[in-house]
PDB file of C-alpha atoms in Angstrom:
ATOM      1  CA  MET A   1     120.177  55.058-234.219  1.00 38.00           C
ATOM      2  CA  VAL A   2     118.968  57.989-232.124  1.00 40.00           C
ATOM      3  CA  LYS A   3     115.357  58.981-232.869  1.00 44.00           C
ATOM      4  CA  ASN A   4     115.134  62.587-231.705  1.00 49.00           C
ATOM      5  CA  LYS A   5     114.192  64.598-234.773  1.00 67.00           C
ATOM      6  CA  THR A   6     112.411  67.891-234.155  1.00 76.00           C
ATOM      7  CA  GLU A   7     108.699  67.554-233.425  1.00 84.00           C
ATOM      8  CA  SER A   8     106.482  70.007-235.319  1.00 82.00           C
ATOM      9  CA  ILE A   9     103.450  71.721-233.821  1.00 82.00           C
ATOM     10  CA  GLU A  10     101.254  69.487-236.021  1.00 85.00           C
ATOM     11  CA  GLU A  11     102.961  66.352-234.667  1.00 85.00           C
ATOM     12  CA  PHE A  12     102.388  67.619-231.123  1.00 84.00           C
ATOM     13  CA  TYR A  13      98.632  67.728-231.738  1.00 84.00           C
ATOM     14  CA  LYS A  14      98.651  64.283-233.357  1.00 82.00           C
ATOM     15  CA  ARG A  15     100.630  62.771-230.456  1.00 80.00           C
ATOM     16  CA  LYS A  16      98.696  64.496-227.680  1.00 77.00           C
ATOM     17  CA  PHE A  17      95.159  64.782-229.026  1.00 73.00           C
ATOM     18  CA  GLU A  18      95.014  62.893-232.358  1.00 74.00           C
ATOM     19  CA  TRP A  19      93.702  65.978-234.145  1.00 74.00           C
ATOM     20  CA  ILE A  20      95.120  69.151-235.739  1.00 78.00           C
ATOM     21  CA  PRO A  21      93.476  72.609-235.526  1.00 78.00           C
ATOM     22  CA  GLU A  22      92.539  74.292-238.789  1.00 70.00           C
ATOM     23  CA  ASN A  23      94.775  77.124-240.054  1.00 67.00           C
ATOM     24  CA  ILE A  24      97.553  76.101-237.645  1.00 71.00           C
ATOM     25  CA  ARG A  25     100.129  77.819-239.887  1.00 65.00           C
ATOM     26  CA  ASN A  26      98.189  81.039-240.414  1.00 66.00           C
ATOM     27  CA  GLU A  27      99.912  84.381-240.779  1.00 63.00           C
ATOM     28  CA  ILE A  28      99.358  85.528-237.174  1.00 73.00           C
ATOM     29  CA  GLY A  29     101.022  82.420-235.783  1.00 84.00           C
ATOM     30  CA  HIS A  30      99.594  79.792-233.471  1.00 89.00           C
ATOM     31  CA  PHE A  31      98.669  79.931-229.777  1.00 93.00           C
ATOM     32  CA  ASN A  32      96.656  77.533-227.650  1.00 93.00           C
ATOM     33  CA  LEU A  33      95.955  76.560-224.026  1.00 94.00           C
ATOM     34  CA  PHE A  34      95.496  73.218-222.314  1.00 93.00           C
ATOM     35  CA  LYS A  35      94.813  71.919-218.828  1.00 92.00           C
ATOM     36  CA  VAL A  36      96.820  69.010-217.417  1.00 87.00           C
ATOM     37  CA  GLU A  37      94.076  66.718-216.199  1.00 80.00           C
ATOM     38  CA  PRO A  38      94.394  63.496-214.149  1.00 72.00           C
ATOM     39  CA  PRO A  39      95.338  60.688-216.575  1.00 67.00           C
ATOM     40  CA  VAL A  40      92.794  58.127-217.714  1.00 65.00           C
ATOM     41  CA  GLY A  41      93.663  54.794-216.147  1.00 64.00           C
ATOM     42  CA  GLY A  42      96.320  56.427-213.960  1.00 61.00           C
ATOM     43  CA  LYS A  43      98.941  56.625-216.710  1.00 70.00           C
ATOM     44  CA  ARG A  44      99.942  59.559-218.897  1.00 70.00           C
ATOM     45  CA  LYS A  45     101.274  59.322-222.442  1.00 69.00           C
ATOM     46  CA  PRO A  46     105.104  59.478-222.447  1.00 68.00           C
ATOM     47  CA  VAL A  47     106.764  62.677-223.672  1.00 72.00           C
ATOM     48  CA  PRO A  48     109.580  61.717-226.090  1.00 72.00           C
ATOM     49  CA  TYR A  49     113.085  63.147-225.772  1.00 76.00           C
ATOM     50  CA  GLN A  50     113.517  65.561-228.691  1.00 78.00           C
ATOM     51  CA  LYS A  51     113.450  69.158-229.812  1.00 80.00           C
ATOM     52  CA  ARG A  52     110.193  70.880-230.771  1.00 86.00           C
ATOM     53  CA  ASP A  53     109.643  73.653-233.304  1.00 86.00           C
ATOM     54  CA  TYR A  54     107.329  75.456-230.888  1.00 91.00           C
ATOM     55  CA  TYR A  55     107.463  77.046-227.421  1.00 93.00           C
ATOM     56  CA  LYS A  56     105.730  75.774-224.293  1.00 94.00           C
ATOM     57  CA  ILE A  57     105.183  77.370-220.871  1.00 96.00           C
ATOM     58  CA  MET A  58     103.678  75.122-218.209  1.00 95.00           C
ATOM     59  CA  ILE A  59     102.872  75.180-214.509  1.00 96.00           C
ATOM     60  CA  THR A  60     102.436  71.867-212.695  1.00 93.00           C
ATOM     61  CA  LYS A  61     101.805  70.668-209.184  1.00 93.00           C
ATOM     62  CA  GLY A  62     103.285  67.348-208.101  1.00 91.00           C
ATOM     63  CA  GLU A  63     106.451  65.340-208.572  1.00 88.00           C
ATOM     64  CA  SER A  64     108.176  64.381-211.825  1.00 86.00           C
ATOM     65  CA  LYS A  65     111.513  64.554-213.611  1.00 83.00           C
ATOM     66  CA  VAL A  66     112.571  66.637-216.589  1.00 84.00           C
ATOM     67  CA  LEU A  67     115.557  65.839-218.782  1.00 80.00           C
ATOM     68  CA  TYR A  68     116.823  69.102-220.308  1.00 74.00           C
ATOM     69  CA  ALA A  69     119.766  68.431-222.640  1.00 64.00           C
ATOM     70  CA  ASP A  70     122.097  66.416-220.369  1.00 61.00           C
ATOM     71  CA  GLN A  71     120.611  67.521-217.032  1.00 72.00           C
ATOM     72  CA  VAL A  72     117.942  65.701-215.044  1.00 79.00           C
ATOM     73  CA  VAL A  73     115.862  68.018-212.855  1.00 83.00           C
ATOM     74  CA  ASP A  74     113.569  66.776-210.094  1.00 86.00           C
ATOM     75  CA  VAL A  75     110.337  68.749-210.111  1.00 86.00           C
ATOM     76  CA  LYS A  76     108.455  68.939-206.809  1.00 87.00           C
ATOM     77  CA  GLY A  77     105.527  71.022-205.637  1.00 92.00           C
ATOM     78  CA  TYR A  78     104.651  73.916-207.943  1.00 95.00           C
ATOM     79  CA  ALA A  79     106.967  74.416-210.922  1.00 93.00           C
ATOM     80  CA  LEU A  80     106.920  76.785-213.889  1.00 95.00           C
ATOM     81  CA  THR A  81     108.803  75.439-216.920  1.00 93.00           C
ATOM     82  CA  PHE A  82     109.849  77.071-220.193  1.00 93.00           C
ATOM     83  CA  SER A  83     110.570  74.935-223.270  1.00 90.00           C
ATOM     84  CA  ASN A  84     111.945  76.242-226.571  1.00 87.00           C
ATOM     85  CA  PRO A  85     113.015  74.971-230.019  1.00 83.00           C
ATOM     86  CA  GLN A  86     116.731  75.104-229.166  1.00 77.00           C
ATOM     87  CA  ILE A  87     116.818  72.572-226.327  1.00 78.00           C
ATOM     88  CA  PRO A  88     115.571  68.961-226.429  1.00 79.00           C
ATOM     89  CA  TYR A  89     113.703  67.748-223.365  1.00 81.00           C
ATOM     90  CA  LYS A  90     111.732  64.833-221.962  1.00 81.00           C
ATOM     91  CA  TRP A  91     109.345  64.419-219.020  1.00 82.00           C
ATOM     92  CA  ASP A  92     109.523  61.290-216.834  1.00 77.00           C
ATOM     93  CA  CYS A  93     107.498  60.002-213.863  1.00 73.00           C
ATOM     94  CA  LEU A  94     104.403  61.804-215.137  1.00 74.00           C
ATOM     95  CA  GLU A  95     102.110  59.890-212.789  1.00 77.00           C
ATOM     96  CA  GLY A  96     103.329  62.192-209.997  1.00 83.00           C
ATOM     97  CA  ILE A  97     101.808  65.305-211.610  1.00 87.00           C
ATOM     98  CA  GLU A  98      98.519  66.178-209.919  1.00 88.00           C
ATOM     99  CA  HIS A  99      97.366  68.960-212.221  1.00 89.00           C
ATOM    100  CA  GLY A 100      98.557  71.922-214.227  1.00 93.00           C
ATOM    101  CA  VAL A 101      98.069  74.050-217.308  1.00 95.00           C
ATOM    102  CA  PHE A 102     100.219  75.034-220.272  1.00 96.00           C
ATOM    103  CA  CYS A 103     100.261  77.151-223.400  1.00 96.00           C
ATOM    104  CA  VAL A 104     101.993  76.432-226.712  1.00 94.00           C
ATOM    105  CA  PHE A 105     102.885  78.923-229.423  1.00 93.00           C
ATOM    106  CA  ASN A 106     105.239  79.219-232.379  1.00 89.00           C
ATOM    107  CA  GLN A 107     107.759  81.863-233.408  1.00 86.00           C
ATOM    108  CA  GLU A 108     105.284  83.395-235.858  1.00 87.00           C
ATOM    109  CA  PHE A 109     102.983  84.319-232.977  1.00 89.00           C
ATOM    110  CA  PHE A 110     105.596  86.908-231.914  1.00 87.00           C
ATOM    111  CA  SER A 111     107.028  87.688-235.367  1.00 77.00           C
ATOM    112  CA  GLN A 112     105.859  91.324-235.294  1.00 74.00           C
ATOM    113  CA  PHE A 113     106.788  91.842-231.654  1.00 75.00           C
ATOM    114  CA  GLY A 114     110.558  91.260-231.529  1.00 71.00           C
ATOM    115  CA  SER A 115     112.506  88.086-230.889  1.00 75.00           C
ATOM    116  CA  ILE A 116     111.138  85.925-228.078  1.00 83.00           C
ATOM    117  CA  ASN A 117     114.525  84.175-227.939  1.00 80.00           C
ATOM    118  CA  LYS A 118     116.208  87.213-226.404  1.00 80.00           C
ATOM    119  CA  TYR A 119     114.600  86.461-223.046  1.00 86.00           C
ATOM    120  CA  SER A 120     116.811  84.390-220.761  1.00 84.00           C
ATOM    121  CA  VAL A 121     114.166  81.730-220.031  1.00 88.00           C
ATOM    122  CA  PHE A 122     114.446  80.653-223.674  1.00 85.00           C
ATOM    123  CA  GLN A 123     118.233  80.811-223.978  1.00 77.00           C
ATOM    124  CA  PRO A 124     120.674  77.867-223.680  1.00 68.00           C
ATOM    125  CA  GLY A 125     122.561  77.865-220.392  1.00 66.00           C
ATOM    126  CA  SER A 126     119.868  79.762-218.483  1.00 75.00           C
ATOM    127  CA  SER A 127     117.238  78.602-215.994  1.00 81.00           C
ATOM    128  CA  HIS A 128     114.197  76.914-217.552  1.00 87.00           C
ATOM    129  CA  ILE A 129     112.501  75.475-214.462  1.00 90.00           C
ATOM    130  CA  PHE A 130     111.353  77.669-211.575  1.00 93.00           C
ATOM    131  CA  THR A 131     110.089  76.371-208.238  1.00 92.00           C
ATOM    132  CA  LEU A 132     107.133  78.442-207.005  1.00 94.00           C
ATOM    133  CA  ASN A 133     105.731  79.033-203.570  1.00 94.00           C
ATOM    134  CA  THR A 134     101.967  79.009-202.988  1.00 95.00           C
ATOM    135  CA  GLU A 135     101.512  82.739-203.625  1.00 95.00           C
ATOM    136  CA  GLN A 136     103.583  82.675-206.810  1.00 95.00           C
ATOM    137  CA  ALA A 137     101.657  79.647-208.057  1.00 96.00           C
ATOM    138  CA  LYS A 138      98.379  81.455-207.335  1.00 97.00           C
ATOM    139  CA  THR A 139      99.582  84.385-209.455  1.00 97.00           C
ATOM    140  CA  VAL A 140     100.586  82.121-212.347  1.00 97.00           C
ATOM    141  CA  PHE A 141      97.316  80.191-212.298  1.00 97.00           C
ATOM    142  CA  GLY A 142      95.561  83.555-212.285  1.00 97.00           C
ATOM    143  CA  ILE A 143      97.399  84.557-215.464  1.00 97.00           C
ATOM    144  CA  TYR A 144      96.315  81.325-217.132  1.00 97.00           C
ATOM    145  CA  GLU A 145      92.717  81.903-216.057  1.00 97.00           C
ATOM    146  CA  ARG A 146      92.855  85.276-217.795  1.00 97.00           C
ATOM    147  CA  MET A 147      94.262  83.514-220.872  1.00 97.00           C
ATOM    148  CA  PHE A 148      91.323  81.105-220.936  1.00 96.00           C
ATOM    149  CA  ASP A 149      88.901  84.027-220.603  1.00 96.00           C
ATOM    150  CA  GLU A 150      90.542  85.846-223.519  1.00 96.00           C
ATOM    151  CA  ILE A 151      90.935  82.920-225.918  1.00 94.00           C
ATOM    152  CA  THR A 152      87.250  82.057-225.601  1.00 94.00           C
ATOM    153  CA  SER A 153      86.124  85.685-226.012  1.00 94.00           C
ATOM    154  CA  ASP A 154      85.074  87.368-229.268  1.00 93.00           C
ATOM    155  CA  TYR A 155      87.322  90.406-228.666  1.00 93.00           C
ATOM    156  CA  ILE A 156      88.950  91.274-231.989  1.00 91.00           C
ATOM    157  CA  HIS A 157      92.362  91.973-230.419  1.00 92.00           C
ATOM    158  CA  LYS A 158      92.379  89.049-228.000  1.00 92.00           C
ATOM    159  CA  TYR A 159      95.674  87.652-229.332  1.00 91.00           C
ATOM    160  CA  ASP A 160      97.420  90.912-228.444  1.00 92.00           C
ATOM    161  CA  VAL A 161      96.151  90.434-224.890  1.00 95.00           C
ATOM    162  CA  LEU A 162      97.365  86.823-224.918  1.00 95.00           C
ATOM    163  CA  ARG A 163     100.851  87.925-225.991  1.00 94.00           C
ATOM    164  CA  ASN A 164     100.923  90.362-223.085  1.00 95.00           C
ATOM    165  CA  LEU A 165      99.941  87.582-220.698  1.00 96.00           C
ATOM    166  CA  VAL A 166     102.761  85.390-222.048  1.00 96.00           C
ATOM    167  CA  PHE A 167     105.129  88.269-221.343  1.00 95.00           C
ATOM    168  CA  GLU A 168     103.770  88.419-217.789  1.00 96.00           C
ATOM    169  CA  LEU A 169     104.792  84.789-217.279  1.00 97.00           C
ATOM    170  CA  ILE A 170     108.235  85.420-218.757  1.00 95.00           C
ATOM    171  CA  HIS A 171     108.944  88.463-216.614  1.00 94.00           C
ATOM    172  CA  LEU A 172     107.569  86.817-213.476  1.00 95.00           C
ATOM    173  CA  ALA A 173     110.135  84.030-213.901  1.00 94.00           C
ATOM    174  CA  MET A 174     112.997  86.367-214.811  1.00 92.00           C
ATOM    175  CA  LYS A 175     112.378  88.444-211.682  1.00 91.00           C
ATOM    176  CA  MET A 176     113.045  85.308-209.659  1.00 87.00           C
ATOM    177  CA  GLU A 177     116.639  85.255-210.943  1.00 73.00           C
ATOM    178  CA  PRO A 178     119.376  87.614-209.617  1.00 59.00           C
ATOM    179  CA  SER A 179     118.655  90.977-211.207  1.00 45.00           C
ATOM    180  CA  ALA A 180     122.298  91.728-211.908  1.00 38.00           C
ATOM    181  CA  LYS A 181     122.308  88.897-214.432  1.00 45.00           C
ATOM    182  CA  TYR A 182     119.973  90.845-216.706  1.00 41.00           C
ATOM    183  CA  ASN A 183     121.230  94.379-216.263  1.00 40.00           C
ATOM    184  CA  LYS A 184     122.765  96.227-219.198  1.00 41.00           C
ATOM    185  CA  GLN A 185     121.987  93.641-221.864  1.00 44.00           C
ATOM    186  CA  HIS A 186     122.874  95.973-224.718  1.00 42.00           C
ATOM    187  CA  PHE A 187     122.548  94.579-228.220  1.00 48.00           C
ATOM    188  CA  ASP A 188     125.812  96.065-229.465  1.00 67.00           C
ATOM    189  CA  ALA A 189     128.092  94.624-232.150  1.00 77.00           C
ATOM    190  CA  ASN A 190     129.682  92.127-229.752  1.00 83.00           C
ATOM    191  CA  LYS A 191     126.276  90.928-228.589  1.00 82.00           C
ATOM    192  CA  ARG A 192     125.104  90.516-232.172  1.00 81.00           C
ATOM    193  CA  ILE A 193     128.177  88.541-233.271  1.00 87.00           C
ATOM    194  CA  SER A 194     128.017  86.382-230.159  1.00 88.00           C
ATOM    195  CA  MET A 195     124.332  85.630-230.758  1.00 84.00           C
ATOM    196  CA  LEU A 196     124.996  84.709-234.389  1.00 85.00           C
ATOM    197  CA  PHE A 197     127.789  82.416-233.244  1.00 91.00           C
ATOM    198  CA  MET A 198     125.537  80.721-230.663  1.00 89.00           C
ATOM    199  CA  GLU A 199     122.753  80.272-233.217  1.00 84.00           C
ATOM    200  CA  LEU A 200     125.202  78.738-235.691  1.00 87.00           C
ATOM    201  CA  LEU A 201     126.563  76.448-232.979  1.00 90.00           C
ATOM    202  CA  GLU A 202     123.110  75.301-231.842  1.00 86.00           C
ATOM    203  CA  ARG A 203     122.009  74.704-235.421  1.00 83.00           C
ATOM    204  CA  GLN A 204     124.296  71.669-235.518  1.00 86.00           C
ATOM    205  CA  PHE A 205     122.372  69.924-232.749  1.00 84.00           C
ATOM    206  CA  PRO A 206     120.868  67.572-231.813  1.00 81.00           C
ATOM    207  CA  VAL A 207     122.994  65.058-233.694  1.00 82.00           C
ATOM    208  CA  ASP A 208     120.603  62.618-235.371  1.00 73.00           C
ATOM    209  CA  GLU A 209     119.625  61.392-238.841  1.00 61.00           C
ATOM    210  CA  SER A 210     119.041  64.964-240.068  1.00 54.00           C
ATOM    211  CA  HIS A 211     122.243  66.324-238.467  1.00 53.00           C
ATOM    212  CA  SER A 212     124.506  63.332-238.862  1.00 68.00           C
ATOM    213  CA  LYS A 213     127.843  65.043-238.208  1.00 84.00           C
ATOM    214  CA  VAL A 214     129.164  68.179-236.519  1.00 90.00           C
ATOM    215  CA  GLU A 215     131.061  70.142-239.160  1.00 90.00           C
ATOM    216  CA  LEU A 216     131.993  73.365-237.331  1.00 91.00           C
ATOM    217  CA  ARG A 217     134.336  72.588-234.442  1.00 93.00           C
ATOM    218  CA  THR A 218     136.861  75.417-234.130  1.00 94.00           C
ATOM    219  CA  ALA A 219     136.754  79.176-233.669  1.00 94.00           C
ATOM    220  CA  SER A 220     138.193  79.558-237.167  1.00 94.00           C
ATOM    221  CA  ASP A 221     135.410  77.413-238.633  1.00 93.00           C
ATOM    222  CA  PHE A 222     132.774  79.707-237.127  1.00 93.00           C
ATOM    223  CA  ALA A 223     134.663  82.892-238.030  1.00 90.00           C
ATOM    224  CA  ASP A 224     134.776  81.790-241.674  1.00 89.00           C
ATOM    225  CA  GLN A 225     131.034  81.102-241.678  1.00 87.00           C
ATOM    226  CA  LEU A 226     130.274  84.473-240.081  1.00 85.00           C
ATOM    227  CA  ALA A 227     132.735  86.321-242.351  1.00 83.00           C
ATOM    228  CA  VAL A 228     134.615  87.923-239.458  1.00 85.00           C
ATOM    229  CA  HIS A 229     138.209  87.691-238.297  1.00 90.00           C
ATOM    230  CA  VAL A 230     138.706  84.961-235.709  1.00 92.00           C
ATOM    231  CA  ASN A 231     140.190  87.482-233.243  1.00 92.00           C
ATOM    232  CA  HIS A 232     137.075  89.643-233.610  1.00 90.00           C
ATOM    233  CA  LEU A 233     134.867  86.620-232.908  1.00 93.00           C
ATOM    234  CA  ASN A 234     136.949  85.627-229.882  1.00 93.00           C
ATOM    235  CA  ARG A 235     136.744  89.126-228.377  1.00 91.00           C
ATOM    236  CA  ALA A 236     132.977  89.311-228.938  1.00 91.00           C
ATOM    237  CA  VAL A 237     132.242  85.914-227.413  1.00 92.00           C
ATOM    238  CA  LYS A 238     134.551  86.561-224.459  1.00 91.00           C
ATOM    239  CA  SER A 239     132.979  89.968-223.712  1.00 89.00           C
ATOM    240  CA  VAL A 240     129.426  88.580-223.761  1.00 86.00           C
ATOM    241  CA  THR A 241     129.805  85.098-222.245  1.00 88.00           C
ATOM    242  CA  GLY A 242     132.975  85.458-220.178  1.00 90.00           C
ATOM    243  CA  LYS A 243     134.294  82.349-221.938  1.00 92.00           C
ATOM    244  CA  THR A 244     136.533  81.830-224.925  1.00 94.00           C
ATOM    245  CA  THR A 245     135.017  80.659-228.203  1.00 95.00           C
ATOM    246  CA  THR A 246     136.828  77.344-227.800  1.00 95.00           C
ATOM    247  CA  GLU A 247     135.432  76.889-224.278  1.00 95.00           C
ATOM    248  CA  VAL A 248     131.864  77.453-225.517  1.00 94.00           C
ATOM    249  CA  ILE A 249     132.298  75.015-228.405  1.00 95.00           C
ATOM    250  CA  THR A 250     133.918  72.427-226.137  1.00 95.00           C
ATOM    251  CA  SER A 251     131.131  72.721-223.574  1.00 93.00           C
ATOM    252  CA  ARG A 252     128.430  72.220-226.208  1.00 92.00           C
ATOM    253  CA  ILE A 253     130.140  69.211-227.799  1.00 94.00           C
ATOM    254  CA  LEU A 254     130.665  67.701-224.354  1.00 94.00           C
ATOM    255  CA  GLN A 255     126.978  68.263-223.553  1.00 90.00           C
ATOM    256  CA  GLU A 256     125.926  66.545-226.788  1.00 91.00           C
ATOM    257  CA  SER A 257     128.314  63.664-226.175  1.00 93.00           C
ATOM    258  CA  LYS A 258     126.665  63.018-222.793  1.00 92.00           C
ATOM    259  CA  ILE A 259     123.233  63.076-224.431  1.00 89.00           C
ATOM    260  CA  LEU A 260     124.270  60.609-227.120  1.00 90.00           C
ATOM    261  CA  LEU A 261     125.994  58.305-224.639  1.00 92.00           C
ATOM    262  CA  THR A 262     122.891  58.102-222.442  1.00 88.00           C
ATOM    263  CA  GLN A 263     120.009  58.571-224.892  1.00 84.00           C
ATOM    264  CA  SER A 264     121.097  56.806-228.111  1.00 85.00           C
ATOM    265  CA  ASP A 265     122.051  53.280-229.033  1.00 86.00           C
ATOM    266  CA  TRP A 266     125.134  54.416-230.966  1.00 90.00           C
ATOM    267  CA  ASN A 267     128.451  52.931-229.900  1.00 92.00           C
ATOM    268  CA  VAL A 268     131.390  55.117-228.870  1.00 94.00           C
ATOM    269  CA  SER A 269     132.997  55.047-232.324  1.00 93.00           C
ATOM    270  CA  GLU A 270     129.746  56.165-233.992  1.00 92.00           C
ATOM    271  CA  ILE A 271     129.348  58.986-231.484  1.00 93.00           C
ATOM    272  CA  ALA A 272     132.969  60.069-232.000  1.00 93.00           C
ATOM    273  CA  PHE A 273     132.427  60.267-235.761  1.00 93.00           C
ATOM    274  CA  ALA A 274     129.118  62.132-235.405  1.00 92.00           C
ATOM    275  CA  LEU A 275     130.776  64.750-233.181  1.00 94.00           C
ATOM    276  CA  GLY A 276     133.537  65.359-235.729  1.00 92.00           C
ATOM    277  CA  PHE A 277     136.413  63.403-234.168  1.00 94.00           C
ATOM    278  CA  THR A 278     138.625  61.691-236.749  1.00 90.00           C
ATOM    279  CA  GLU A 279     139.500  58.880-234.362  1.00 93.00           C
ATOM    280  CA  ALA A 280     137.628  57.263-231.482  1.00 93.00           C
ATOM    281  CA  THR A 281     140.771  57.595-229.361  1.00 95.00           C
ATOM    282  CA  HIS A 282     140.644  61.389-229.823  1.00 95.00           C
ATOM    283  CA  PHE A 283     137.078  61.399-228.516  1.00 95.00           C
ATOM    284  CA  ASN A 284     138.048  59.136-225.614  1.00 95.00           C
ATOM    285  CA  ASN A 285     140.854  61.506-224.632  1.00 95.00           C
ATOM    286  CA  PHE A 286     138.590  64.565-225.016  1.00 95.00           C
ATOM    287  CA  PHE A 287     135.795  63.088-222.907  1.00 95.00           C
ATOM    288  CA  LYS A 288     138.058  61.739-220.174  1.00 95.00           C
ATOM    289  CA  LYS A 289     139.912  65.062-219.949  1.00 95.00           C
ATOM    290  CA  HIS A 290     136.700  66.945-219.177  1.00 94.00           C
ATOM    291  CA  THR A 291     134.825  64.346-217.092  1.00 94.00           C
ATOM    292  CA  ASN A 292     137.550  62.151-215.580  1.00 94.00           C
ATOM    293  CA  VAL A 293     135.755  59.041-216.870  1.00 94.00           C
ATOM    294  CA  SER A 294     135.878  57.241-220.198  1.00 95.00           C
ATOM    295  CA  PRO A 295     132.910  57.393-222.610  1.00 94.00           C
ATOM    296  CA  THR A 296     132.395  53.651-222.206  1.00 93.00           C
ATOM    297  CA  LYS A 297     132.188  53.900-218.435  1.00 92.00           C
ATOM    298  CA  PHE A 298     129.905  56.958-218.612  1.00 92.00           C
ATOM    299  CA  LYS A 299     127.577  55.094-220.996  1.00 88.00           C
ATOM    300  CA  SER A 300     127.298  52.163-218.596  1.00 84.00           C
ATOM    301  CA  ILE A 301     126.490  54.257-215.517  1.00 77.00           C
TER     302      ILE A 301
END
């Protein structure tokens, strides 16, 4: 069975440091900073492939690999990475990381300051890893230095300052993407319906012991859940994403199928059932249509 249940912020501390801060679930949310130091004995603890219920922003120098959903990204030189509760990830080849620094925080830390998920660096389908040149890396390390100064200070409003510094990191990364991509992001009715649809879709993943089967597979299924007409949903999704509702659903199921084929020990029939296919042959036909290879062959690659 696949073992990729969501890791809580408490489990992160137990895995990484074998201790848990007091009042980690306090009303203002949680925020903390850590340096990536050279590993003891030349080997770092492995980072498991799974979702987390917290956010993480990290800059590293060195070489490693990151598995985001079904994509493997080679990280070289300076890299700024954004991790969020919606997308599972795993770090490999950690011995190649020379040094770095990262911050972790939960949704509650921004609960009174809007939705952090609206920023592209935390959205599915957007860029989450940014290669930095020396000057950009210097700027990012400078932001983290200011974070360390603030978190150790006795200033009563220091967490407001820390939120602003997190926003600096977010906007620095977003400015590295083509600006046209972020222009005119109006939160109109279509945007709202499309976001609700995407949240409902993502809620079904990853497929594991706690989400054993995908139940919503068609545009009509989602329209019924959202209490809107299917044509209304289709228009909203198309206007925001440029894709049909069916195309978005298909892409996400295909992405999850690749993850399960490569990251779990389920056989093809078990994966077909978990993804909502009534017959393994239906899954075989679906997968081969979109990848030109059979699930069995893909699993063996």
